[in-house]
Short mmCIF file of C-alpha atoms and ligand atoms in Angstrom, two decimals:
data_model
loop_
_atom_site.label_atom_id
_atom_site.label_comp_id
_atom_site.label_asym_id
_atom_site.label_seq_id
_atom_site.Cartn_x
_atom_site.Cartn_y
_atom_site.Cartn_z
CA MET M 28 92.67 82.40 120.85
CA LYS M 29 96.16 80.20 120.70
CA ASN M 30 98.17 81.36 117.99
CA VAL M 31 97.95 81.93 114.85
CA TRP M 32 96.79 78.48 112.97
CA GLU M 33 93.57 78.57 115.40
CA GLU M 34 92.63 82.26 114.31
CA ALA M 35 93.61 81.23 110.85
CA GLN M 36 91.03 78.13 111.29
CA PHE M 37 88.22 80.48 112.94
CA ASN M 38 88.26 82.47 109.54
CA LEU M 39 87.51 79.58 107.45
CA ARG M 40 85.09 78.62 110.11
CA THR M 41 83.71 81.69 109.78
CA ALA M 42 83.59 81.55 106.04
CA ALA M 43 82.53 78.52 105.80
CA GLU M 44 79.10 78.51 108.36
CA THR M 45 78.53 82.35 105.83
CA MET M 46 78.58 80.05 103.02
CA GLY M 47 76.69 76.86 104.03
CA LEU M 48 79.87 74.71 103.07
CA GLU M 49 79.01 71.47 103.00
CA PRO M 50 80.03 70.44 107.49
CA GLU M 51 82.63 67.26 105.27
CA ILE M 52 84.68 69.63 103.38
CA THR M 53 85.26 71.62 106.31
CA GLU M 54 86.65 68.91 108.35
CA ARG M 55 88.33 68.80 105.87
CA LEU M 56 89.80 72.12 105.38
CA LEU M 57 89.88 72.83 108.50
CA THR M 58 92.84 70.04 109.09
CA PRO M 59 96.65 69.83 106.67
CA MET M 60 96.06 66.74 103.93
CA ARG M 61 99.53 66.38 105.51
CA PHE M 62 102.28 67.37 108.05
CA THR M 63 105.62 66.02 108.37
CA GLU M 64 108.37 66.85 111.39
CA PHE M 65 111.72 66.02 110.15
CA THR M 66 114.96 66.60 112.07
CA ILE M 67 118.38 68.31 110.51
CA PRO M 68 121.95 67.19 111.24
CA VAL M 69 123.88 69.69 110.24
CA ARG M 70 127.62 69.86 110.27
CA MET M 71 128.92 73.32 112.37
CA ASP M 72 132.04 74.89 111.67
CA ASP M 73 133.44 73.77 115.21
CA GLY M 74 133.11 69.47 113.84
CA ARG M 75 130.35 69.43 116.54
CA LYS M 76 126.88 67.75 114.77
CA LYS M 77 123.55 69.64 115.62
CA ILE M 78 120.22 68.30 114.71
CA PHE M 79 117.51 70.84 113.52
CA THR M 80 114.01 70.74 113.71
CA ALA M 81 112.30 71.22 109.97
CA TYR M 82 108.23 71.17 108.90
CA ARG M 83 106.50 70.73 105.87
CA SER M 84 102.61 71.54 105.48
CA TRP M 85 100.86 70.28 102.65
CA HIS M 86 97.74 71.71 103.65
CA GLN M 87 95.33 70.70 100.36
CA ASP M 88 96.12 69.72 96.21
CA ALA M 89 92.88 69.64 94.74
CA THR M 90 93.63 73.18 93.17
CA GLY M 91 96.81 71.89 91.58
CA PRO M 92 100.52 71.80 92.94
CA THR M 93 101.11 72.57 96.27
CA LYS M 94 103.47 75.82 96.57
CA ASP M 95 105.12 77.87 99.17
CA GLY M 96 108.07 79.63 101.23
CA THR M 97 110.60 78.82 103.55
CA ARG M 98 110.45 80.23 106.48
CA VAL M 99 113.79 79.74 108.77
CA ARG M 100 113.64 81.56 112.12
CA PRO M 101 114.31 80.70 115.71
CA ASN M 102 110.79 79.94 117.42
CA LEU M 103 108.92 78.71 114.66
CA THR M 104 106.35 76.58 115.90
CA PRO M 105 104.44 73.45 113.27
CA GLU M 106 101.31 75.78 114.47
CA GLU M 107 102.74 78.61 112.56
CA ILE M 108 103.36 76.50 109.62
CA LYS M 109 99.85 74.60 109.27
CA ALA M 110 98.61 78.21 109.57
CA LEU M 111 100.26 79.69 106.55
CA SER M 112 100.05 76.39 104.74
CA LEU M 113 96.16 77.15 104.71
CA PHE M 114 96.78 80.91 104.38
CA MET M 115 98.51 79.66 100.96
CA SER M 116 95.70 77.53 99.65
CA ILE M 117 93.27 80.44 100.43
CA LYS M 118 95.53 82.88 98.36
CA HIS M 119 96.39 81.16 95.36
CA ALA M 120 92.34 79.96 94.93
CA VAL M 121 91.32 84.42 95.87
CA ALA M 122 94.30 85.06 93.11
CA GLY M 123 92.92 82.39 90.89
CA ILE M 124 96.16 80.48 90.78
CA PRO M 125 96.14 76.73 90.45
CA ALA M 126 97.84 75.66 92.91
CA GLY M 127 97.79 73.79 96.86
CA GLY M 128 98.91 74.86 99.89
CA GLY M 129 102.44 74.44 101.19
CA LYS M 130 104.65 76.05 103.80
CA GLY M 131 107.64 74.57 105.13
CA GLY M 132 110.25 75.92 108.01
CA ILE M 133 113.14 75.05 109.50
CA LYS M 134 113.67 76.17 114.08
CA ALA M 135 116.75 78.00 113.55
CA ASP M 136 118.49 81.62 114.16
CA PRO M 137 120.26 82.30 110.71
CA ALA M 138 122.20 85.20 112.91
CA ALA M 139 123.67 83.09 115.00
CA LEU M 140 124.81 80.36 111.71
CA SER M 141 127.71 80.83 110.01
CA GLU M 142 127.16 81.30 106.11
CA GLY M 143 128.86 77.21 105.93
CA GLU M 144 126.84 75.71 108.33
CA TYR M 145 123.32 78.10 106.79
CA GLU M 146 124.69 76.57 103.17
CA ARG M 147 124.77 73.53 105.04
CA LEU M 148 121.40 73.62 106.84
CA ILE M 149 119.31 74.53 103.85
CA ARG M 150 120.61 72.01 101.60
CA GLY M 151 119.82 69.08 103.83
CA PHE M 152 116.40 70.39 104.85
CA MET M 153 116.10 70.23 100.22
CA ARG M 154 117.92 67.07 100.91
CA ARG M 155 115.56 65.00 103.66
CA LEU M 156 112.43 66.93 102.76
CA ALA M 157 113.18 65.19 98.99
CA PRO M 158 110.15 67.52 97.27
CA LYS M 159 108.86 65.88 93.76
CA GLY M 160 109.08 68.56 91.29
CA ALA M 161 107.42 71.45 89.45
CA PHE M 162 104.31 69.38 89.61
CA VAL M 163 103.94 68.27 92.73
CA ASP M 164 105.40 70.57 95.35
CA ILE M 165 107.45 73.91 95.55
CA PRO M 166 109.40 75.32 97.80
CA GLY M 167 110.30 78.99 97.50
CA ALA M 168 111.46 81.55 99.26
CA ASP M 169 109.88 83.68 102.50
CA ILE M 170 111.28 84.85 106.58
CA GLY M 171 114.94 84.34 106.70
CA THR M 172 115.36 82.62 103.22
CA GLY M 173 115.92 84.70 99.94
CA ALA M 174 117.18 84.16 96.15
CA GLN M 175 120.54 82.50 97.37
CA ALA M 176 119.46 80.14 100.02
CA MET M 177 116.59 79.17 97.40
CA ALA M 178 119.80 79.15 94.65
CA TRP M 179 120.75 76.25 97.37
CA MET M 180 117.69 74.30 97.32
CA LEU M 181 117.65 74.14 93.35
CA ASP M 182 121.18 73.02 92.61
CA GLU M 183 119.95 70.59 95.44
CA TYR M 184 117.18 69.70 93.66
CA GLU M 185 118.95 68.94 90.55
CA GLN M 186 122.08 67.51 91.79
CA MET M 187 119.65 64.80 93.55
CA ASN M 188 117.39 64.47 90.20
CA GLY M 189 120.59 64.77 87.74
CA PHE M 190 118.57 67.19 85.15
CA HIS M 191 117.43 70.69 84.85
CA SER M 192 114.12 71.97 86.18
CA PRO M 193 114.31 75.59 87.15
CA ALA M 194 110.01 75.73 87.93
CA ALA M 195 110.79 72.81 90.97
CA VAL M 196 111.69 75.95 93.09
CA ASN M 197 110.55 79.15 93.43
CA ASP M 198 112.26 83.15 93.79
CA LYS M 199 115.26 81.92 92.96
CA PRO M 200 117.98 84.58 90.94
CA PHE M 201 116.94 85.62 87.83
CA GLU M 202 120.16 83.49 87.10
CA LEU M 203 118.75 80.23 87.62
CA GLY M 204 115.18 81.03 86.16
CA GLY M 205 113.80 83.51 88.54
CA SER M 206 111.02 85.86 86.79
CA ARG M 207 111.67 89.53 86.92
CA GLY M 208 109.95 91.70 89.34
CA GLY M 209 109.66 88.21 92.60
CA PHE M 210 111.71 90.87 95.04
CA GLU M 211 108.99 93.81 94.65
CA ALA M 212 106.19 91.53 94.05
CA THR M 213 104.09 91.09 96.91
CA GLY M 214 105.08 96.39 97.71
CA TRP M 215 103.60 96.37 94.54
CA GLY M 216 100.55 94.39 95.21
CA VAL M 217 99.76 96.12 98.85
CA ALA M 218 100.17 98.86 96.49
CA ALA M 219 98.01 99.00 94.12
CA CYS M 220 95.35 97.40 96.15
CA ALA M 221 96.15 100.22 98.56
CA GLU M 222 95.23 103.17 95.41
CA ARG M 223 92.25 100.75 94.49
CA ALA M 224 90.27 100.69 97.73
CA ALA M 225 91.49 104.51 98.79
CA GLY M 226 89.79 106.27 95.79
CA GLU M 227 86.41 103.68 96.15
CA LEU M 228 86.18 104.90 99.93
CA LYS M 229 87.48 109.10 99.19
CA LEU M 230 91.35 108.68 100.53
CA ALA M 231 93.01 108.77 97.22
CA GLY M 232 96.86 110.69 97.71
CA GLY M 233 96.39 110.41 101.23
CA ARG M 234 98.13 110.17 104.66
CA VAL M 235 100.05 106.88 104.48
CA VAL M 236 101.40 105.13 108.22
CA ILE M 237 103.89 101.71 107.46
CA GLN M 238 104.41 99.08 110.28
CA GLY M 239 108.00 97.42 109.28
CA PHE M 240 110.34 98.70 106.52
CA GLY M 241 111.42 95.62 105.03
CA GLN M 242 110.56 94.31 102.10
CA VAL M 243 107.83 94.52 102.00
CA GLY M 244 106.85 97.90 103.46
CA SER M 245 110.02 99.89 101.55
CA ILE M 246 108.81 98.67 98.44
CA THR M 247 105.19 99.69 99.47
CA ALA M 248 106.18 102.84 100.35
CA GLY M 249 108.23 103.22 97.58
CA ALA M 250 105.79 102.80 95.37
CA LEU M 251 102.77 105.07 97.08
CA PHE M 252 105.25 107.66 97.36
CA GLN M 253 105.35 107.75 93.51
CA SER M 254 102.02 107.66 93.73
CA GLY M 255 101.58 111.00 94.76
CA TYR M 256 100.70 109.58 98.93
CA LYS M 257 102.83 111.01 101.44
CA ILE M 258 103.59 108.77 103.58
CA VAL M 259 103.88 110.72 107.46
CA ALA M 260 104.59 107.66 109.69
CA VAL M 261 107.33 104.37 109.33
CA SER M 262 108.61 101.96 111.31
CA ASP M 263 111.09 99.45 112.19
CA ILE M 264 112.51 97.53 115.11
CA SER M 265 114.68 100.13 115.58
CA GLY M 266 111.80 102.33 115.98
CA ALA M 267 109.57 105.27 113.95
CA VAL M 268 110.04 107.85 112.07
CA ALA M 269 107.22 110.24 111.36
CA ALA M 270 107.34 114.04 109.47
CA GLN M 271 103.42 115.43 109.09
CA LYS M 272 104.43 116.97 105.23
CA GLY M 273 106.02 113.68 104.27
CA LEU M 274 108.45 111.33 104.59
CA ASN M 275 110.65 111.32 101.16
CA ILE M 276 110.76 107.55 100.46
CA PRO M 277 113.89 107.26 98.32
CA ALA M 278 116.05 109.26 100.92
CA LEU M 279 114.73 106.82 103.66
CA VAL M 280 115.82 103.64 101.59
CA GLU M 281 118.93 105.32 100.82
CA HIS M 282 119.44 106.10 104.47
CA VAL M 283 118.12 102.56 105.71
CA GLU M 284 120.79 100.46 102.87
CA LYS M 285 123.62 102.48 104.81
CA THR M 286 122.81 102.39 108.26
CA GLY M 287 120.14 98.95 107.93
CA GLN M 288 116.92 101.03 110.52
CA VAL M 289 114.83 103.51 109.86
CA ALA M 290 115.74 105.73 112.76
CA GLY M 291 118.17 108.42 112.73
CA PHE M 292 116.73 109.43 109.37
CA GLY M 293 118.04 112.87 109.44
CA GLU M 294 115.11 114.38 108.26
CA ALA M 295 112.24 113.18 110.07
CA SER M 296 111.57 113.82 113.28
CA ALA M 297 111.47 110.14 116.31
CA ALA M 298 108.33 109.06 117.05
CA PRO M 299 107.42 106.18 119.77
CA ALA M 300 107.12 103.21 118.06
CA ALA M 301 104.59 101.85 120.01
CA ALA M 302 101.11 103.53 119.06
CA LEU M 303 102.62 103.97 115.72
CA LEU M 304 99.17 102.17 114.75
CA GLU M 305 97.17 104.75 116.51
CA THR M 306 98.56 107.68 114.05
CA ASP M 307 96.05 109.90 112.56
CA CYS M 308 96.52 108.93 109.20
CA ASP M 309 93.94 107.95 106.61
CA ILE M 310 95.73 104.58 105.33
CA LEU M 311 97.34 101.53 107.59
CA ILE M 312 99.79 99.46 106.21
CA PRO M 313 100.69 96.68 109.01
CA ALA M 314 103.66 95.38 107.55
CA ALA M 315 105.97 93.29 109.65
CA VAL M 316 104.49 90.72 111.76
CA GLN M 317 101.83 88.73 112.86
CA ASP M 318 99.02 90.11 115.80
CA VAL M 319 99.78 93.35 116.12
CA ILE M 320 96.03 94.64 115.91
CA THR M 321 94.46 93.87 119.08
CA GLU M 322 91.54 94.10 120.70
CA GLU M 323 92.69 96.63 123.06
CA ASN M 324 94.31 98.82 120.36
CA ALA M 325 91.95 98.12 117.42
CA GLY M 326 89.30 101.39 119.58
CA ARG M 327 92.28 103.29 118.77
CA VAL M 328 93.14 102.55 115.12
CA LYS M 329 92.38 105.69 113.38
CA ALA M 330 93.10 105.25 109.57
CA GLY M 331 90.06 104.52 107.97
CA LEU M 332 91.64 101.89 106.10
CA ILE M 333 93.67 99.54 106.55
CA VAL M 334 95.64 97.22 104.67
CA GLU M 335 97.20 94.12 105.22
CA ALA M 336 100.61 93.76 103.99
CA ALA M 337 102.12 91.52 106.75
CA ASN M 338 99.90 87.62 107.09
CA ALA M 339 97.31 87.61 109.77
CA PRO M 340 98.73 91.12 112.26
CA THR M 341 94.88 91.60 112.80
CA THR M 342 93.59 89.96 115.28
CA PRO M 343 89.69 88.32 114.78
CA ALA M 344 89.04 90.26 117.80
CA ALA M 345 90.67 93.20 116.99
CA ASP M 346 88.95 92.48 113.57
CA ALA M 347 85.68 92.75 115.16
CA VAL M 348 86.27 96.01 117.05
CA LEU M 349 87.59 97.61 113.51
CA LEU M 350 84.20 96.48 111.44
CA LYS M 351 82.33 97.66 114.11
CA LEU M 352 83.69 101.10 113.84
CA GLY M 353 83.82 101.28 110.21
CA ARG M 354 86.82 100.84 109.15
CA THR M 355 87.52 98.89 105.52
CA ILE M 356 90.28 96.20 105.91
CA VAL M 357 91.57 94.84 103.00
CA PRO M 358 92.62 91.30 104.42
CA ASP M 359 96.26 89.42 104.00
CA VAL M 360 94.96 87.09 101.61
CA VAL M 361 94.24 89.27 98.51
CA ALA M 362 96.51 92.11 99.62
CA ASN M 363 100.07 90.28 100.60
CA SER M 364 98.93 87.80 97.45
CA GLY M 365 101.30 89.83 95.21
CA GLY M 366 104.35 87.27 96.04
CA ALA M 367 102.73 84.13 95.13
CA ILE M 368 101.22 85.51 91.71
CA VAL M 369 104.88 85.81 90.77
CA CYS M 370 105.37 82.98 92.04
CA ASP M 371 103.24 81.18 89.70
CA PHE M 372 104.34 83.69 86.52
CA GLU M 373 107.95 82.52 87.77
CA ARG M 374 107.27 78.60 87.43
CA SER M 375 104.81 79.11 84.27
CA GLN M 376 107.62 81.20 82.40
CA GLY M 377 110.07 77.89 84.22
CA LEU M 378 108.24 75.22 82.33
CA SER M 379 108.17 77.47 79.20
CA ASN M 380 111.05 78.86 78.60
CA ASP M 381 110.20 81.91 77.62
CA TYR M 382 110.97 84.66 79.90
CA TRP M 383 108.68 87.66 81.05
CA SER M 384 109.82 92.06 80.84
CA LEU M 385 109.70 93.56 83.75
CA GLU M 386 107.24 95.41 82.72
CA LYS M 387 105.12 92.58 81.63
CA VAL M 388 105.58 91.27 85.45
CA ARG M 389 104.34 94.19 87.26
CA GLU M 390 101.37 94.88 84.41
CA LYS M 391 100.17 91.24 84.58
CA LEU M 392 100.16 91.26 88.40
CA ARG M 393 97.95 94.09 88.55
CA GLY M 394 95.90 92.72 86.72
CA ARG M 395 95.81 89.90 88.87
CA ILE M 396 95.80 91.06 91.74
CA LEU M 397 92.87 94.13 91.20
CA THR M 398 90.65 91.68 89.68
CA ALA M 399 90.77 89.33 93.31
CA TYR M 400 90.37 92.42 94.85
CA ASP M 401 87.41 93.40 93.15
CA GLU M 402 86.25 89.70 92.95
CA ALA M 403 86.38 89.69 96.94
CA ARG M 404 84.44 92.99 97.29
CA ALA M 405 81.88 92.11 94.96
CA GLN M 406 80.87 88.84 96.77
CA ALA M 407 81.54 91.15 100.52
CA ALA M 408 78.44 93.67 98.92
CA GLU M 409 76.31 90.75 97.66
CA ARG M 410 76.66 88.69 101.17
CA GLY M 411 76.84 92.17 103.65
CA VAL M 412 80.81 90.88 105.81
CA SER M 413 83.47 91.72 105.45
CA MET M 414 86.24 91.99 102.65
CA ARG M 415 87.98 89.11 104.48
CA GLN M 416 85.34 86.92 104.33
CA GLY M 417 83.93 87.76 101.07
CA ALA M 418 87.58 86.85 99.72
CA TRP M 419 88.02 84.00 102.32
CA ILE M 420 84.37 82.45 100.46
CA ASN M 421 84.98 83.36 97.02
CA ALA M 422 88.42 80.90 97.92
CA LEU M 423 86.72 78.23 99.32
CA SER M 424 83.83 78.19 96.06
CA LYS M 425 86.43 77.93 93.78
CA ILE M 426 88.89 74.61 96.23
CA ARG M 427 84.90 73.54 96.98
CA ALA M 428 84.36 72.78 93.16
CA ALA M 429 87.99 71.29 92.64
CA MET M 430 87.49 68.60 95.20
CA MET M 431 83.85 68.28 94.19
CA TRP M 432 85.19 67.60 90.07
CA ARG M 433 87.72 65.10 91.41
CA GLY M 434 84.63 63.57 93.84
CA TRP M 435 87.09 63.49 97.43
CA CYS M 436 83.31 64.77 98.73
P1 LIG O 23 111.27 91.90 106.27
O1 LIG O 23 111.97 90.73 106.95
O2 LIG O 23 111.82 92.04 105.21
O3 LIG O 23 110.74 92.99 107.02
C1 LIG O 23 110.08 93.15 108.40
C2 LIG O 23 110.43 94.61 108.45
O4 LIG O 23 109.40 94.43 109.86
C3 LIG O 23 111.02 94.94 109.50
O5 LIG O 23 111.78 96.42 108.99
C4 LIG O 23 111.75 94.17 110.57
O6 LIG O 23 112.40 95.94 111.16
C5 LIG O 23 110.22 95.31 110.81
N1 LIG O 23 110.12 94.50 112.22
C6 LIG O 23 110.08 93.29 112.36
N2 LIG O 23 108.83 93.25 114.02
C7 LIG O 23 108.56 94.52 114.01
C8 LIG O 23 107.60 95.68 115.40
N3 LIG O 23 107.72 94.57 116.04
N4 LIG O 23 107.96 96.55 114.89
C9 LIG O 23 108.05 97.40 113.78
N5 LIG O 23 109.01 97.24 113.04
C10 LIG O 23 109.12 94.92 113.15
O7 LIG O 23 109.78 91.12 105.72
P2 LIG O 23 109.54 91.23 104.88
O8 LIG O 23 109.49 90.53 103.60
O9 LIG O 23 109.32 92.34 104.21
O10 LIG O 23 107.33 90.64 105.05
C11 LIG O 23 106.85 91.38 106.27
C12 LIG O 23 105.71 90.90 106.57
O11 LIG O 23 104.54 90.77 104.96
C13 LIG O 23 105.56 89.28 106.63
O12 LIG O 23 104.39 89.44 107.76
C14 LIG O 23 105.74 88.85 106.06
O13 LIG O 23 104.84 87.67 106.67
C15 LIG O 23 103.90 89.18 104.84
N6 LIG O 23 104.55 88.72 103.95
C16 LIG O 23 106.08 88.92 103.07
C17 LIG O 23 105.68 88.32 101.93
C18 LIG O 23 106.93 88.78 101.09
O14 LIG O 23 107.02 88.51 99.67
N7 LIG O 23 108.03 89.40 100.78
C19 LIG O 23 104.40 87.92 100.94
C20 LIG O 23 103.35 88.43 101.76
C21 LIG O 23 103.26 88.62 103.30
#
């Protein structure tokens, strides 16, 4: 398969065939409902005007307003944005969130821009996109954007429309109406799924390896460490560190805060990052980028349980190899849906003006993600398919029902 969009379409087709989804519905979901490519002219610090390319994909809105992230990275492709918008439709449906799937992005390297250039780019994105607000399309953060970018987006939206509407943009700072626990949400959700699956597979308290030690990887590691799991190796773009007795995760987080990388962490030994996924362990958590477990290396993965924190870290061919080997995979659309769940909480809080405590957010997130996990597991067991297929079938059933009720099919 050529790219992540083709892989996403493959997962959709496979689940649709297994459940006998009407071809008309499958066909509709294989293409985004709407997709736009537009340009953003930005005045650079040296006075030049530079044109940036941007995208937004609205996969489907039968299940509610389209929602989710804005990715800024230099090699961004329209296929990636389409795939991510489909994943958001599935993730929202899996987690019982009444929202459709959306995703946006800008082809740019944030590290190559000054703060002023970056701010003008983000504000320009919002002006050119001109989203219609909390009941239609709600942008949020993704790779290359964060709370500050979302604050500028909300400010731009509110200035354009002349009223305050905190629910119109997600992942914003708490002071502008954001939710507590938004930053931790995905990592907490990954850890909750990992613990649930480990308990079922009698791997509780087992040895964990995590690829990627950014927002998701580090929070997941911290939560599992607190629950008594041994994190025996982690990696980031700088390299990998390992310790058979288990890494001291709070100390590693401190080291990364100081140095910006896991490499050089005093009490651990350096490990070859390339072979990290093949480390002897019970639980493997890819939390970096897509397509890292491939047909080529899948046979050497030793973990009995793989929990997909990253989006699409396992190629379909690798998926087949791992399933044949009897490995359990908690798929991305369940495992990393914590961020989407708390974004939904954020929108609810913004609309109701009732802001929740961190404990309430974490407890409700746990309840919601573990229900999604249990439903996917039950569907998989009933049909004798993988948990990935179980989750996709559950999601497609809900989207199908919404389309039927609306009379779209
Ligand atoms: P991040 O940028 O904070 O962290 C990414 C980490 O991966 C960094 O430590 C980086 O050094 C490392 N990395 C990058 N390339 C690597 C490589 N080739 N080998 C090893 N490490 C590498 O990103 P994040 O927010 O933690 O997201 C991680 C993954 O989770 C992404 O795939 C993202 O799409 C997915 N995800 C994130 C969220 C969220 O809420 N942040 C939600 C759903 C899915």
